[in-house]
XYZ file of N, CA and C in Angstrom:
702
model
N 125.165 112.799 109.749
C 126.242 111.825 109.715
C 127.425 112.348 108.894
N 127.130 113.110 107.840
C 128.219 113.702 107.060
C 128.975 114.723 107.904
N 128.233 115.496 108.722
C 128.884 116.458 109.611
C 129.739 115.742 110.642
N 129.255 114.596 111.109
C 130.012 113.806 112.087
C 131.323 113.327 111.475
N 131.258 112.876 110.225
C 132.467 112.425 109.537
C 133.428 113.580 109.260
N 132.847 114.795 109.149
C 133.684 115.969 108.876
C 134.349 116.514 110.133
N 134.071 115.910 111.288
C 134.743 116.320 112.513
C 133.853 116.898 113.585
N 132.527 116.907 113.400
C 131.634 117.431 114.432
C 131.673 116.514 115.652
N 131.742 117.057 116.872
C 131.725 116.212 118.074
C 130.448 115.380 118.138
N 130.557 114.100 118.473
C 129.379 113.221 118.495
C 128.249 113.713 119.400
N 128.597 114.423 120.478
C 127.568 114.899 121.398
C 126.619 115.904 120.740
N 127.070 116.524 119.652
C 126.249 117.510 118.959
C 125.310 116.884 117.935
N 125.345 115.549 117.793
C 124.535 114.897 116.761
C 123.034 115.145 116.955
N 122.460 114.958 118.165
C 121.022 115.246 118.324
C 120.674 116.689 117.985
N 121.518 117.619 118.441
C 121.265 119.036 118.158
C 121.343 119.314 116.662
N 122.297 118.682 115.972
C 122.440 118.891 114.529
C 121.196 118.425 113.781
N 120.633 117.284 114.191
C 119.414 116.782 113.555
C 118.260 117.766 113.735
N 118.099 118.262 114.963
C 116.976 119.155 115.265
C 117.135 120.487 114.548
N 118.344 121.046 114.565
C 118.577 122.344 113.924
C 118.426 122.242 112.413
N 118.915 121.154 111.818
C 118.772 120.966 110.370
C 117.303 120.909 109.991
N 116.512 120.142 110.740
C 115.083 120.079 110.466
C 114.410 121.422 110.629
N 114.794 122.158 111.685
C 114.213 123.486 111.936
C 114.490 124.435 110.769
N 115.724 124.463 110.287
C 116.086 125.373 109.195
C 115.371 125.017 107.899
N 115.280 123.737 107.592
C 114.585 123.321 106.370
C 113.088 123.613 106.473
N 112.522 123.444 107.667
C 111.116 123.781 107.869
C 110.866 125.267 107.722
N 111.773 126.096 108.269
C 111.634 127.545 108.133
C 111.737 127.972 106.672
N 112.586 127.290 105.906
C 112.680 127.602 104.472
C 111.357 127.320 103.778
N 110.726 126.203 104.119
C 109.394 125.918 103.583
C 108.415 127.031 103.946
N 108.491 127.468 105.212
C 107.603 128.530 105.660
C 107.822 129.830 104.919
N 109.068 130.146 104.608
C 109.357 131.363 103.854
C 108.790 131.289 102.443
N 108.864 130.113 101.837
C 108.291 129.953 100.500
C 106.788 130.238 100.511
N 106.119 129.831 101.581
C 104.668 129.991 101.665
C 104.281 131.402 102.084
N 104.958 131.944 103.109
C 104.545 133.227 103.673
C 105.105 134.420 102.914
N 106.313 134.314 102.391
C 106.935 135.462 101.719
C 106.728 135.444 100.212
N 106.775 134.270 99.611
C 106.627 134.175 98.158
C 105.217 133.781 97.739
N 104.351 133.503 98.724
C 102.939 133.188 98.467
C 102.759 131.974 97.567
N 103.677 130.991 97.686
C 103.520 129.741 96.950
C 102.525 128.861 97.703
N 101.669 128.179 96.960
C 100.692 127.297 97.600
C 101.411 126.283 98.492
N 100.929 126.084 99.728
C 101.627 125.186 100.660
C 101.883 123.801 100.098
N 100.895 123.214 99.430
C 101.075 121.866 98.893
C 102.189 121.839 97.855
N 102.205 122.857 96.967
C 103.230 122.913 95.927
C 104.603 123.154 96.538
N 104.681 124.080 97.497
C 105.971 124.407 98.111
C 106.568 123.208 98.834
N 105.757 122.547 99.662
C 106.283 121.429 100.441
C 106.544 120.204 99.576
N 105.750 120.023 98.525
C 105.999 118.903 97.618
C 107.304 119.136 96.852
N 107.523 120.386 96.434
C 108.755 120.705 95.715
C 109.992 120.514 96.581
N 109.948 121.020 97.814
C 111.105 120.861 98.696
C 111.280 119.414 99.138
N 110.177 118.654 99.204
C 110.284 117.234 99.527
C 111.196 116.526 98.508
N 110.945 116.768 97.221
C 111.783 116.152 96.192
C 113.186 116.754 96.179
N 113.288 118.068 96.448
C 114.602 118.718 96.454
C 115.462 118.195 97.597
N 114.886 118.113 98.790
C 115.645 117.622 99.940
C 116.026 116.150 99.755
N 115.076 115.354 99.253
C 115.353 113.933 99.044
C 116.447 113.738 97.999
N 116.350 114.500 96.905
C 117.373 114.400 95.861
C 118.734 114.844 96.352
N 118.765 115.902 97.168
C 120.033 116.378 97.714
C 120.665 115.338 98.629
N 119.839 114.688 99.449
C 120.360 113.651 100.348
C 120.976 112.504 99.551
N 120.298 112.102 98.481
C 120.829 111.013 97.652
C 122.105 111.438 96.940
N 122.141 112.698 96.475
C 123.316 113.177 95.751
C 124.534 113.278 96.670
N 124.345 113.778 97.879
C 125.466 113.963 98.794
C 126.035 112.642 99.298
N 125.185 111.636 99.385
C 125.629 110.338 99.923
C 125.850 109.282 98.852
N 125.498 109.595 97.606
C 125.578 108.589 96.561
C 124.565 107.477 96.753
N 123.549 107.742 97.548
C 122.516 106.741 97.807
C 122.921 105.670 98.792
N 124.089 105.817 99.414
C 124.606 104.786 100.320
C 124.357 105.187 101.769
N 124.047 104.205 102.640
C 123.900 104.500 104.071
C 125.207 105.033 104.644
N 125.090 105.897 105.641
C 126.258 106.491 106.285
C 126.405 105.909 107.688
N 127.322 104.958 107.875
C 127.477 104.318 109.190
C 128.226 105.223 110.162
N 128.366 104.730 111.393
C 129.153 105.450 112.393
C 128.353 106.161 113.452
N 127.079 105.791 113.629
C 126.274 106.397 114.693
C 126.901 106.036 116.038
N 127.061 107.008 116.948
C 127.662 106.711 118.264
C 126.909 105.600 118.990
N 127.661 104.735 119.630
C 127.065 103.583 120.303
C 126.147 103.984 121.453
N 126.417 105.133 122.085
C 125.590 105.544 123.218
C 124.178 105.946 122.794
N 123.973 106.185 121.484
C 122.655 106.597 121.006
C 121.758 105.401 120.686
N 122.361 104.256 120.385
C 121.590 103.090 119.939
C 120.623 102.540 120.992
N 120.985 102.453 122.277
C 120.020 101.939 123.266
C 118.744 102.774 123.343
N 118.863 104.074 123.115
C 117.658 104.909 123.121
C 116.769 104.589 121.929
N 117.356 104.431 120.761
C 116.571 104.184 119.555
C 115.957 102.801 119.507
N 116.588 101.833 120.149
C 116.119 100.448 120.069
C 115.504 99.940 121.374
N 115.512 100.775 122.404
C 115.011 100.352 123.699
C 113.491 100.387 123.770
N 112.950 99.720 124.784
C 111.510 99.683 125.013
C 111.221 99.903 126.488
N 110.019 100.381 126.758
C 109.519 100.538 128.128
C 108.164 99.853 128.192
N 108.114 98.693 128.853
C 106.876 97.938 128.893
C 106.413 97.486 127.520
N 107.364 97.203 126.636
C 107.030 96.767 125.286
C 106.765 97.898 124.318
N 106.810 99.140 124.798
C 106.576 100.311 123.947
C 107.926 100.920 123.587
N 108.169 101.239 122.306
C 109.455 101.810 121.904
C 109.798 103.061 122.716
N 111.023 103.145 123.156
C 111.469 104.262 123.974
C 111.369 105.612 123.255
N 111.699 105.706 121.949
C 111.531 106.994 121.272
C 110.087 107.494 121.269
N 109.123 106.561 121.227
C 107.719 106.975 121.271
C 107.384 107.578 122.632
N 107.870 106.933 123.700
C 107.575 107.395 125.058
C 108.270 108.718 125.357
N 109.521 108.853 124.909
C 110.332 110.003 125.306
C 110.278 111.163 124.318
N 109.836 110.933 123.084
C 109.836 112.004 122.087
C 108.463 112.226 121.459
N 107.866 111.171 120.894
C 106.603 111.346 120.170
C 105.452 111.699 121.108
N 105.310 110.946 122.192
C 104.189 111.184 123.112
C 104.255 112.562 123.758
N 105.419 113.012 124.254
C 105.482 114.380 124.790
C 105.139 115.440 123.742
N 105.522 115.210 122.483
C 105.179 116.172 121.431
C 103.674 116.252 121.234
N 102.991 115.098 121.253
C 101.534 115.085 121.144
C 100.885 115.818 122.319
N 101.358 115.534 123.534
C 100.784 116.149 124.735
C 100.976 117.656 124.715
N 102.185 118.099 124.384
C 102.471 119.535 124.349
C 101.632 120.236 123.285
N 101.526 119.622 122.110
C 100.708 120.216 121.048
C 99.245 120.300 121.464
N 98.756 119.263 122.143
C 97.374 119.277 122.607
C 97.121 120.392 123.600
N 98.065 120.588 124.521
C 97.921 121.657 125.519
C 97.908 123.026 124.842
N 98.808 123.220 123.887
C 98.880 124.509 123.188
C 97.595 124.784 122.417
N 97.073 123.790 121.716
C 95.883 123.984 120.893
C 94.636 124.265 121.729
N 94.540 123.631 122.880
C 93.310 123.714 123.670
C 93.333 124.861 124.675
N 94.480 125.120 125.286
C 94.514 126.012 126.446
C 95.230 127.339 126.210
N 95.707 127.616 125.007
C 96.423 128.873 124.780
C 95.777 129.684 123.664
N 96.058 130.996 123.697
C 95.557 131.868 122.640
C 96.173 131.504 121.293
N 97.448 131.113 121.318
C 98.097 130.702 120.075
C 97.407 129.525 119.418
N 96.929 128.593 120.241
C 96.192 127.459 119.698
C 94.910 127.887 119.021
N 94.206 128.838 119.620
C 92.979 129.339 119.006
C 93.289 130.112 117.729
N 94.447 130.787 117.702
C 94.866 131.455 116.465
C 95.016 130.452 115.328
N 95.625 129.306 115.651
C 95.865 128.288 114.616
C 94.547 127.806 114.022
N 93.571 127.537 114.891
C 92.252 127.112 114.396
C 91.604 128.220 113.566
N 91.710 129.459 114.041
C 91.096 130.583 113.309
C 91.732 130.761 111.938
N 93.052 130.623 111.857
C 93.743 130.739 110.569
C 93.271 129.671 109.597
N 93.081 128.475 110.103
C 92.649 127.395 109.231
C 91.199 127.531 108.809
N 90.364 128.071 109.717
C 88.941 128.185 109.411
C 88.669 129.313 108.422
N 89.292 130.469 108.637
C 89.080 131.614 107.742
C 90.273 132.557 107.876
N 91.216 132.441 106.961
C 92.449 133.211 107.061
C 92.187 134.720 106.966
N 91.289 135.123 106.096
C 91.024 136.558 105.928
C 90.466 137.162 107.217
N 89.525 136.481 107.835
C 88.965 136.971 109.092
C 90.032 137.012 110.181
N 90.923 136.012 110.186
C 91.995 135.986 111.168
C 92.902 137.206 111.026
N 93.199 137.583 109.797
C 94.023 138.778 109.568
C 93.291 140.032 110.023
N 91.987 140.110 109.772
C 91.215 141.293 110.113
C 91.133 141.527 111.619
N 91.146 140.456 112.403
C 91.062 140.620 113.854
C 92.439 140.779 114.496
N 93.485 140.832 113.677
C 94.810 141.143 114.190
C 95.718 139.973 114.470
N 95.343 138.764 114.062
C 96.210 137.600 114.272
C 97.394 137.668 113.318
N 98.637 137.552 113.815
C 99.818 137.575 112.929
C 99.937 136.263 112.145
N 99.166 136.169 111.076
C 99.041 134.910 110.349
C 100.387 134.433 109.809
N 101.125 135.313 109.139
C 102.375 134.895 108.500
C 103.420 134.458 109.528
N 103.544 135.206 110.610
C 104.526 134.839 111.634
C 104.155 133.515 112.308
N 102.870 133.346 112.574
C 102.426 132.098 113.193
C 102.650 130.923 112.255
N 102.338 131.120 110.992
C 102.519 130.041 110.014
C 104.000 129.696 109.857
N 104.857 130.716 109.838
C 106.296 130.468 109.731
C 106.792 129.670 110.937
N 106.291 130.024 112.123
C 106.662 129.285 113.328
C 106.218 127.832 113.240
N 105.020 127.606 112.719
C 104.501 126.243 112.615
C 105.312 125.410 111.632
N 105.716 126.016 110.524
C 106.559 125.276 109.569
C 107.904 124.943 110.203
N 108.452 125.882 110.991
C 109.711 125.607 111.676
C 109.579 124.469 112.673
N 108.491 124.475 113.453
C 108.253 123.402 114.414
C 108.048 122.060 113.715
N 107.349 122.087 112.592
C 107.145 120.857 111.824
C 108.480 120.293 111.349
N 109.337 121.179 110.837
C 110.662 120.737 110.408
C 111.504 120.212 111.559
N 111.374 120.867 112.728
C 112.118 120.435 113.897
C 111.705 119.022 114.316
N 110.398 118.752 114.280
C 109.920 117.406 114.609
C 110.396 116.386 113.578
N 110.491 116.805 112.315
C 111.057 115.916 111.296
C 112.524 115.623 111.598
N 113.236 116.626 112.142
C 114.620 116.403 112.555
C 114.716 115.401 113.684
N 113.762 115.464 114.620
C 113.717 114.484 115.708
C 113.460 113.087 115.137
N 112.559 113.012 114.141
C 112.302 111.724 113.493
C 113.565 111.192 112.817
N 114.346 112.104 112.222
C 115.613 111.694 111.634
C 116.573 111.147 112.675
N 116.580 111.774 113.857
C 117.417 111.289 114.955
C 116.978 109.890 115.395
N 115.671 109.669 115.451
C 115.153 108.343 115.811
C 115.621 107.300 114.801
N 115.583 107.657 113.513
C 116.011 106.692 112.489
C 117.494 106.365 112.628
N 118.310 107.369 112.979
C 119.741 107.110 113.195
C 119.944 106.138 114.358
N 119.221 106.407 115.454
C 119.394 105.577 116.641
C 118.811 104.181 116.454
N 117.862 104.045 115.545
C 117.223 102.746 115.324
C 118.058 101.887 114.372
N 118.429 102.462 113.225
C 119.159 101.702 112.213
C 120.660 101.648 112.472
N 121.173 102.621 113.213
C 122.609 102.660 113.432
C 123.366 103.274 112.281
N 122.653 103.867 111.328
C 123.287 104.527 110.185
C 122.316 105.561 109.620
N 122.876 106.510 108.868
C 122.045 107.506 108.208
C 121.668 107.024 106.821
N 120.381 106.841 106.583
C 119.916 106.321 105.295
C 119.237 107.440 104.509
N 119.767 107.776 103.335
C 119.230 108.921 102.596
C 117.815 108.722 102.070
N 117.368 107.484 102.002
C 116.016 107.231 101.481
C 115.019 106.904 102.597
N 115.376 107.214 103.846
C 114.485 106.907 104.953
C 113.209 107.752 104.831
N 112.092 107.160 105.184
C 110.842 107.917 105.179
C 110.034 107.822 103.902
N 110.454 106.983 102.965
C 109.670 106.827 101.742
C 108.279 106.294 102.072
N 107.272 106.904 101.458
C 105.847 106.568 101.635
C 105.284 107.027 102.981
N 106.109 107.575 103.857
C 105.582 108.073 105.126
C 104.751 109.336 104.928
N 104.995 110.070 103.834
C 104.157 111.244 103.580
C 102.708 110.831 103.344
N 102.508 109.692 102.696
C 101.152 109.178 102.486
C 100.536 108.735 103.811
N 101.326 108.050 104.628
C 100.812 107.577 105.909
C 100.511 108.730 106.858
N 101.353 109.756 106.855
C 101.113 110.890 107.752
C 99.848 111.636 107.348
N 99.632 111.799 106.059
C 98.407 112.457 105.588
C 97.182 111.621 105.952
N 97.283 110.314 105.781
C 96.170 109.428 106.136
C 95.872 109.502 107.628
N 96.930 109.516 108.461
C 96.736 109.594 109.909
C 96.058 110.901 110.296
N 96.476 111.998 109.662
C 95.870 113.296 109.979
C 94.395 113.323 109.604
N 94.082 112.838 108.408
C 92.689 112.840 107.961
C 91.844 111.875 108.777
N 92.389 110.698 109.045
C 91.665 109.703 109.824
C 91.447 110.190 111.255
N 92.363 111.027 111.748
C 92.253 111.560 113.100
C 91.343 112.759 113.225
N 90.693 113.170 112.121
C 89.716 114.248 112.206
C 90.195 115.604 111.756
N 91.406 115.693 111.199
C 91.905 116.977 110.705
C 91.223 117.305 109.378
N 90.657 118.501 109.285
C 90.026 118.930 108.039
C 91.111 119.316 107.041
N 91.015 118.823 105.817
C 92.058 119.071 104.818
C 92.153 120.553 104.470
N 91.068 121.305 104.663
C 91.096 122.738 104.388
C 91.281 123.554 105.661
N 91.520 122.908 106.795
C 91.866 123.605 108.018
C 90.681 123.931 108.904
N 91.014 124.351 110.144
C 90.005 124.841 111.065
C 89.340 123.794 111.936
N 89.696 122.535 111.805
C 89.019 121.492 112.586
C 89.979 120.338 112.837
N 89.884 119.757 114.029
C 90.701 118.588 114.357
C 91.468 118.780 115.651
N 92.158 117.746 116.066
C 92.946 117.779 117.286
C 93.960 116.657 117.297
N 94.939 116.765 118.204
C 96.032 115.796 118.200
C 95.619 114.457 118.805
N 94.572 114.458 119.641
C 94.138 113.196 120.237
C 93.676 112.207 119.191
N 92.865 112.674 118.251
C 92.399 111.807 117.181
C 93.533 111.347 116.283
N 94.512 112.233 116.046
C 95.655 111.868 115.205
C 96.505 110.803 115.884
N 96.700 110.937 117.197
C 97.464 109.920 117.929
C 96.791 108.563 117.823
N 95.462 108.544 117.983
C 94.731 107.275 117.860
C 94.859 106.718 116.447
N 94.813 107.596 115.429
C 94.944 107.151 114.041
C 96.336 106.599 113.760
N 97.357 107.215 114.340
C 98.732 106.718 114.168
C 98.862 105.318 114.752
N 98.340 105.130 115.956
C 98.392 103.803 116.590
C 97.637 102.777 115.741
N 96.489 103.196 115.188
C 95.709 102.299 114.338
C 96.491 101.905 113.086
N 97.139 102.879 112.441
C 97.895 102.586 111.221
C 99.089 101.675 111.514
N 99.780 101.935 112.626
C 100.921 101.091 112.987
C 100.451 99.665 113.269
N 99.321 99.551 113.969
C 98.764 98.222 114.255
C 98.368 97.511 112.964
N 97.763 98.261 112.033
C 97.368 97.689 110.744
C 98.584 97.193 109.969
N 99.637 98.011 109.914
C 100.842 97.615 109.190
C 101.518 96.412 109.839
N 101.533 96.396 111.175
C 102.126 95.260 111.876
C 101.366 93.977 111.569
N 100.021 94.072 111.557
C 99.213 92.901 111.233
C 99.451 92.424 109.811
N 99.593 93.360 108.875
C 99.851 92.980 107.482
C 101.218 92.311 107.341
N 102.213 92.800 108.097
C 103.535 92.178 108.057
C 103.479 90.753 108.608
N 102.739 90.563 109.685
C 102.630 89.228 110.263
C 101.894 88.268 109.336
N 101.027 88.822 108.482
C 100.329 88.001 107.501
C 101.128 87.832 106.208
N 102.356 88.365 106.209
C 103.260 88.280 105.044
C 102.675 88.957 103.804
N 101.959 90.063 104.023
C 101.433 90.832 102.906
C 102.561 91.681 102.321
N 102.707 91.679 101.019
C 103.761 92.413 100.344
C 103.670 93.901 100.675
N 104.850 94.549 100.807
C 104.874 95.974 101.165
C 104.187 96.840 100.109
N 104.221 96.401 98.851
C 103.529 97.149 97.798
C 102.036 97.204 98.084
N 101.469 96.072 98.510
C 100.052 96.036 98.847
C 99.758 96.877 100.083
N 100.719 96.947 100.996
C 100.521 97.772 102.191
C 100.345 99.236 101.818
N 101.168 99.724 100.890
C 101.038 101.101 100.430
C 99.683 101.313 99.765
N 99.251 100.330 98.967
C 97.952 100.435 98.313
C 96.806 100.476 99.306
N 96.915 99.694 100.376
C 95.871 99.679 101.404
C 95.796 101.024 102.118
N 96.956 101.608 102.425
C 96.970 102.924 103.068
C 96.365 103.977 102.143
N 96.695 103.913 100.839
C 96.114 104.845 99.882
C 94.608 104.702 99.776
N 94.124 103.467 99.765
C 92.678 103.241 99.717
C 92.002 103.761 100.975
N 92.682 103.609 102.121
C 92.136 104.125 103.372
C 92.036 105.644 103.329
N 93.039 106.303 102.737
C 93.009 107.759 102.604
C 91.831 108.202 101.750
N 91.599 107.532 100.631
C 90.470 107.881 99.763
C 89.149 107.687 100.513
N 89.055 106.612 101.281
C 87.840 106.357 102.051
C 87.595 107.471 103.069
N 88.654 107.913 103.740
C 88.509 108.974 104.736
C 88.065 110.270 104.075
N 88.641 110.594 102.919
C 88.252 111.810 102.204
C 86.790 111.752 101.771
N 86.355 110.597 101.280
C 84.948 110.447 100.888
C 84.021 110.583 102.094
N 84.419 109.977 103.212
C 83.604 110.072 104.413
C 83.508 111.513 104.899
N 84.632 112.259 104.816
C 84.616 113.656 105.224
C 83.715 114.481 104.322
N 83.769 114.228 103.023
C 82.915 114.968 102.082
C 81.444 114.662 102.331
N 81.108 113.401 102.568
C 79.717 113.029 102.833
C 79.211 113.650 104.147
N 80.073 113.682 105.157
C 79.637 114.274 106.432
C 79.391 115.760 106.283
N 80.183 116.443 105.448
C 79.960 117.865 105.202
C 78.612 118.093 104.524
N 78.276 117.232 103.576
C 76.984 117.373 102.884
C 75.822 117.129 103.842
N 75.965 116.135 104.717
C 74.892 115.852 105.675
C 74.693 117.032 106.631
N 75.826 117.647 107.064
C 75.693 118.794 107.949
C 75.055 119.977 107.237
């Protein structure tokens, strides 16, 4: 939105969101692959850095002026289902599922997560693949930013607060192993739908948003305990 105010043509707004996310994701990947910083530390550090930069550049104020032609996409529905989910989120899940199951690159990703040293020994380009994955992750975050613009009609520097907790919970609940090597996008999609349904039900029951965050956190702890117990049983 700041670029738009600086004179960028409105038609370039979707591309700007995607490219910005891609570049920030690649920077995260460079921190992990080139500087050997632990992924959790690197991404947590840049999370606060990016969030702080957004607040500093905007003064914490929403940035209005989203083009009117973008709003119907962000607020539209198809059969009661949000249009951004049908046109952006669902295709991303399907494409990721196809790559993981039916391509050599997908098997590389599982091998890297299961045993990185063995993956390197058999010739898998671990660092390049990981850098690509961080870039793709950032690009999808850029798409999410575009959805927020089209939904709210303004750029909000604090958008996405507490979503890092929900995304981690969805991944774990969907069967992703926290140490890698196991899981799939089908389970994560089901977990996302479950979490959204849970939050919607809590809103309809007028449950305070603070309690909603606590419930999601408790669910995450439960999933981690269940995963640890299943490992011991196996």
